[in-house]
PDB file of C-alpha atoms and ligand atoms in Angstrom:
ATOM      1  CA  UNK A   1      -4.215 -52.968-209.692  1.00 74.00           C
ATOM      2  CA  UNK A   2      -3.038 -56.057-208.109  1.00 81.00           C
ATOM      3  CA  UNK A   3      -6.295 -56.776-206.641  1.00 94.00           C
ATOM      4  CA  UNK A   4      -8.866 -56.206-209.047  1.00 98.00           C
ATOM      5  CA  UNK A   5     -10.683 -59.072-210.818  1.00 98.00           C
ATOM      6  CA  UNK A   6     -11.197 -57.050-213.764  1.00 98.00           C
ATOM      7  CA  UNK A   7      -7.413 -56.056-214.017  1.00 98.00           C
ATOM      8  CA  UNK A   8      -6.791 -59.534-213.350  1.00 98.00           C
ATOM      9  CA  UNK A   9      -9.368 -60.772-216.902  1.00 98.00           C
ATOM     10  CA  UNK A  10      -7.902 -57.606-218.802  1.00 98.00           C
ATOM     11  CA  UNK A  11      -4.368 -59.156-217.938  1.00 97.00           C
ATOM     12  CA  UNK A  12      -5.507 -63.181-219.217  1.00 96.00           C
ATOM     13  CA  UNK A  13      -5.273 -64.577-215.591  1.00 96.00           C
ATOM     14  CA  UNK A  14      -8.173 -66.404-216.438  1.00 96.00           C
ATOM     15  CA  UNK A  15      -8.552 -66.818-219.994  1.00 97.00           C
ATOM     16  CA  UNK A  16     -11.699 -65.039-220.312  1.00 98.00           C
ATOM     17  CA  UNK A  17     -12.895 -64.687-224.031  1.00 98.00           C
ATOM     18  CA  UNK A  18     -12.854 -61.360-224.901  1.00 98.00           C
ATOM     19  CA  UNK A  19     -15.918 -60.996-227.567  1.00 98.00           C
ATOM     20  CA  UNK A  20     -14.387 -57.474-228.518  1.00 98.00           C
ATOM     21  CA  UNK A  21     -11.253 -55.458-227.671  1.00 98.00           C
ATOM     22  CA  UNK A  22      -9.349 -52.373-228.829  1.00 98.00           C
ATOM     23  CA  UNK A  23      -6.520 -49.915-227.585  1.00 98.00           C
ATOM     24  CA  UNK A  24      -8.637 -48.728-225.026  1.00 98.00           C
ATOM     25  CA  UNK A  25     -11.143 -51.652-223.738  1.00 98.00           C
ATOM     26  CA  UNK A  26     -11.892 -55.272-224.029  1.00 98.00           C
ATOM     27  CA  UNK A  27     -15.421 -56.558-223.617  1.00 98.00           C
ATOM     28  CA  UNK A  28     -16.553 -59.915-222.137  1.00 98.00           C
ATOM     29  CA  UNK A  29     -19.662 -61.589-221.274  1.00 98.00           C
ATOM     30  CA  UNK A  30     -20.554 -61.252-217.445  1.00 98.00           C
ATOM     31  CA  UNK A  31     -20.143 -64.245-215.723  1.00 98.00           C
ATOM     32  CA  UNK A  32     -23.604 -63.963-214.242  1.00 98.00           C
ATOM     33  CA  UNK A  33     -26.260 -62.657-216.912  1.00 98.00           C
ATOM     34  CA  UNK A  34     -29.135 -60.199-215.940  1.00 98.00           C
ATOM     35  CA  UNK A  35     -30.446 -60.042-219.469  1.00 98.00           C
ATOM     36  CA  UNK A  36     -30.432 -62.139-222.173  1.00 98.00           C
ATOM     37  CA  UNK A  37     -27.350 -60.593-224.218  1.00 98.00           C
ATOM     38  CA  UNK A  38     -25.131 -58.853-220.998  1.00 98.00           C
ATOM     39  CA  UNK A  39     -21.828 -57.557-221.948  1.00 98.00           C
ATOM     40  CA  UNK A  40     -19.508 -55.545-220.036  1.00 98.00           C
ATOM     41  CA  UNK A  41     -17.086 -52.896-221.829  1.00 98.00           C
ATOM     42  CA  UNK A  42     -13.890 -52.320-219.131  1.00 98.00           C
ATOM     43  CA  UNK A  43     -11.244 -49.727-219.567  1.00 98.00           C
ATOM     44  CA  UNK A  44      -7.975 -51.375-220.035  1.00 98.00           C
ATOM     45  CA  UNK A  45      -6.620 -48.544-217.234  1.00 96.00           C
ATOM     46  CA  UNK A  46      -7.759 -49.226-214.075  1.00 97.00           C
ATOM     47  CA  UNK A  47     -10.181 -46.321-212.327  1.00 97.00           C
ATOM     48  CA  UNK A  48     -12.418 -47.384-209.636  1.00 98.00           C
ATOM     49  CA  UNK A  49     -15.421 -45.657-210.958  1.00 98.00           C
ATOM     50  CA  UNK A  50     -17.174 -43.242-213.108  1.00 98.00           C
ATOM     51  CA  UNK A  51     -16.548 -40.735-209.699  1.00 98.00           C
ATOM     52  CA  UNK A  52     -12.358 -40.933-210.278  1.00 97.00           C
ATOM     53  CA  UNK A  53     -12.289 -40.793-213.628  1.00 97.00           C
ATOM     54  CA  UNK A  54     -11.219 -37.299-215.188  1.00 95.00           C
ATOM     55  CA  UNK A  55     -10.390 -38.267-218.948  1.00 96.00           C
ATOM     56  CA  UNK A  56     -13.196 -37.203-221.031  1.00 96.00           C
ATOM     57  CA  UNK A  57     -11.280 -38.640-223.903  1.00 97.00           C
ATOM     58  CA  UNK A  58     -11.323 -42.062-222.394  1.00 97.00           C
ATOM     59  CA  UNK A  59     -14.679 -41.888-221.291  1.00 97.00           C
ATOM     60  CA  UNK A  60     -15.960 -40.548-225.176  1.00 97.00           C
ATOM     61  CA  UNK A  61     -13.663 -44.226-226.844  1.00 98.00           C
ATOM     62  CA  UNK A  62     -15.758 -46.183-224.200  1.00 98.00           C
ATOM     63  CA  UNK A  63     -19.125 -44.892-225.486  1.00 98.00           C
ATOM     64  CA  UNK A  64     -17.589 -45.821-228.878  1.00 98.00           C
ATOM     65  CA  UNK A  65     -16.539 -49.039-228.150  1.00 98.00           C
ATOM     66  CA  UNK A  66     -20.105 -49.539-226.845  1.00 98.00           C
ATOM     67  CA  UNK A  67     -21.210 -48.559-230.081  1.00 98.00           C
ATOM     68  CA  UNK A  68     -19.007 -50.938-232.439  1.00 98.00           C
ATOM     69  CA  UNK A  69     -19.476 -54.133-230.197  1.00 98.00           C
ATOM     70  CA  UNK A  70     -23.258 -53.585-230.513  1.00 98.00           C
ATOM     71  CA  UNK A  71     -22.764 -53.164-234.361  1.00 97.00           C
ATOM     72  CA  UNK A  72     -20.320 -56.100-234.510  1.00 97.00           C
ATOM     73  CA  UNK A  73     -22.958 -58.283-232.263  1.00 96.00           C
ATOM     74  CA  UNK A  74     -25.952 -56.921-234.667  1.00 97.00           C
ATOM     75  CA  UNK A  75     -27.419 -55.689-231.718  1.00 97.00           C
ATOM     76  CA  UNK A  76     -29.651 -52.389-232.721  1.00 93.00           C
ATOM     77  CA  UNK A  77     -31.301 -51.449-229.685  1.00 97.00           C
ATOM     78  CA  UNK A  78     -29.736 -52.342-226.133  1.00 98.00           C
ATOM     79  CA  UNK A  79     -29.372 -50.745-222.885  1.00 98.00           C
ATOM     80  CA  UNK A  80     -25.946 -49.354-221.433  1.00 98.00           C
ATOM     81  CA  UNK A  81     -25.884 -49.092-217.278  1.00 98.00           C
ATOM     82  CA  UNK A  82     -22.982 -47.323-215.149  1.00 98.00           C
ATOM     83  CA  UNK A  83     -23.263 -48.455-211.372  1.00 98.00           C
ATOM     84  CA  UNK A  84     -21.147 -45.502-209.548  1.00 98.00           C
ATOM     85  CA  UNK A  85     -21.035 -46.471-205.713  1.00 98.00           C
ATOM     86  CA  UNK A  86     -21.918 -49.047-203.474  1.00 98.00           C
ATOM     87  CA  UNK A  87     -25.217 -47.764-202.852  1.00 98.00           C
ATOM     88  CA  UNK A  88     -25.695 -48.082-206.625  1.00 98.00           C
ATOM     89  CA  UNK A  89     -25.082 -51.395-207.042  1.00 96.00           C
ATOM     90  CA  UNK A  90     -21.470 -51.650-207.823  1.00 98.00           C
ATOM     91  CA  UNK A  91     -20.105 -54.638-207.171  1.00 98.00           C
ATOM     92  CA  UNK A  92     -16.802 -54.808-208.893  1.00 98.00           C
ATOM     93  CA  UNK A  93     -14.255 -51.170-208.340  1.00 98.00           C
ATOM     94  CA  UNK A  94     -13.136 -51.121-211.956  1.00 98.00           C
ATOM     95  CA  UNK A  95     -15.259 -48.688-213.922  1.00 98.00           C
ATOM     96  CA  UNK A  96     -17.669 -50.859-216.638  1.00 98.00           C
ATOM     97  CA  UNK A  97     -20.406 -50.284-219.159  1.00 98.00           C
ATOM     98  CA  UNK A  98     -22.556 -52.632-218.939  1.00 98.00           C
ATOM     99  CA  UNK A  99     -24.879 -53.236-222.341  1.00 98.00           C
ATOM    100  CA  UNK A 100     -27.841 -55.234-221.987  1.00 98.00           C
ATOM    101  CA  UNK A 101     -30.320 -56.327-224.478  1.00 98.00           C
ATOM    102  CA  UNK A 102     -33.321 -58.807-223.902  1.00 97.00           C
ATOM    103  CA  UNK A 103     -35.257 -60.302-220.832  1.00 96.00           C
ATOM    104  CA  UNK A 104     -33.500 -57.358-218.661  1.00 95.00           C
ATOM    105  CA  UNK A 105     -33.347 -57.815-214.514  1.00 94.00           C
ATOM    106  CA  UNK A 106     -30.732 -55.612-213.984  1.00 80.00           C
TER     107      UNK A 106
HETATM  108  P1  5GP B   1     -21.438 -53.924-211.063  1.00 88.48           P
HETATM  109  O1  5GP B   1     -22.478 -54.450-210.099  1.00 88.48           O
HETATM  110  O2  5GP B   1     -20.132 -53.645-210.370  1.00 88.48           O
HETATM  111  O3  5GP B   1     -21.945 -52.795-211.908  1.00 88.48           O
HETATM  112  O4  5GP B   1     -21.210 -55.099-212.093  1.00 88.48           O
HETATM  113  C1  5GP B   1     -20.226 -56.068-211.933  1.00 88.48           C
HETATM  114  C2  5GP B   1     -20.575 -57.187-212.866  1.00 88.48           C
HETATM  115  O5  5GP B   1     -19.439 -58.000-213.023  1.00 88.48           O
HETATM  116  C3  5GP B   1     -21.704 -58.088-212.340  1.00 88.48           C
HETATM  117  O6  5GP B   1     -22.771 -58.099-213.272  1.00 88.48           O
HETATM  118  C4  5GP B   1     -21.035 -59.449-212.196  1.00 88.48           C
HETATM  119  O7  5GP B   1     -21.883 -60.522-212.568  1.00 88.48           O
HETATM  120  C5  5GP B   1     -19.834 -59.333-213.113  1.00 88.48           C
HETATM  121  N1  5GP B   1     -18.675 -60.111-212.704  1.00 88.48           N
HETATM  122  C6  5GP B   1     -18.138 -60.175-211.447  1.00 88.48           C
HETATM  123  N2  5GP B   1     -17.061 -60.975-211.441  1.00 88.48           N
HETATM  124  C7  5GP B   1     -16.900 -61.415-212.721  1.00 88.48           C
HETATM  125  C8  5GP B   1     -15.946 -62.278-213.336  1.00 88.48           C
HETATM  126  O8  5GP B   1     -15.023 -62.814-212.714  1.00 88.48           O
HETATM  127  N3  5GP B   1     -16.086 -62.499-214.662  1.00 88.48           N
HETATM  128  C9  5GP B   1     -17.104 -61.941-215.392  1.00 88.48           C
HETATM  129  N4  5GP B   1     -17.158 -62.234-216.692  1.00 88.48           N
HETATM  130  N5  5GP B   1     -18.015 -61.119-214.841  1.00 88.48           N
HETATM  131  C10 5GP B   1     -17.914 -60.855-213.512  1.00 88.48           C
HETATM  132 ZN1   ZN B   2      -8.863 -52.912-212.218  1.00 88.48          ZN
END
């Protein structure tokens, strides 16, 4: 999506360091921290939110890719949030994991 700052990062518009990536996701820090270590895990296909997306197979190599960045980072115990909907919180219309570990505000 033309649009969409998160297509926009996934495509290098702005040279955002991608601390992990693989066939189906990159990962990047957020550019505005609510915990300590705050990492988001975006689909390299762009759906809006958790409420549009119908591939369980994507969905299952997301929670995976959660899973390897955390072991890559050493991170044993964090926190993974989904913000579906406005009302929810969600600020940006490109589906995310977030995982959060330390000092958490979010
Ligand atoms: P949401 O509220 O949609 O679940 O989370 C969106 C997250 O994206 C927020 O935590 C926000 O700080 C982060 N974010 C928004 N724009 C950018 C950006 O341009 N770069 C990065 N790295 N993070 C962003
Ligand atoms: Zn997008």
């Amino acid at each position: 999506m033309t649009d969409c700052i998160f297509c926009k990062i996934i495509n290098g518009d702005f040279g955002t360091e991608f601390v992990y990536e693989n066939e189906y996701a990159v990962v990047f820090n957020d550019i505005n921290p609510k915990a300590d270590t705050h990492l988001l895990v975006v689909p390299r296909f762009h759906v809006d939110s958790l409420n549009q997306l119908d591939d369980e197979l994507l969905l299952g190599k997301l929670m995976m890719t959660v899973k390897d960045v955390a072991k890559k980072l050493g991170l044993n115990s964090y926190r993974t949030v989904i913000n579906t909907g406005k009302d929810a919180g969600q600020e940006v219309f490109h589906l995310h994991i977030h995982i959060l570990k330390g000092n958490i505000k979010l």
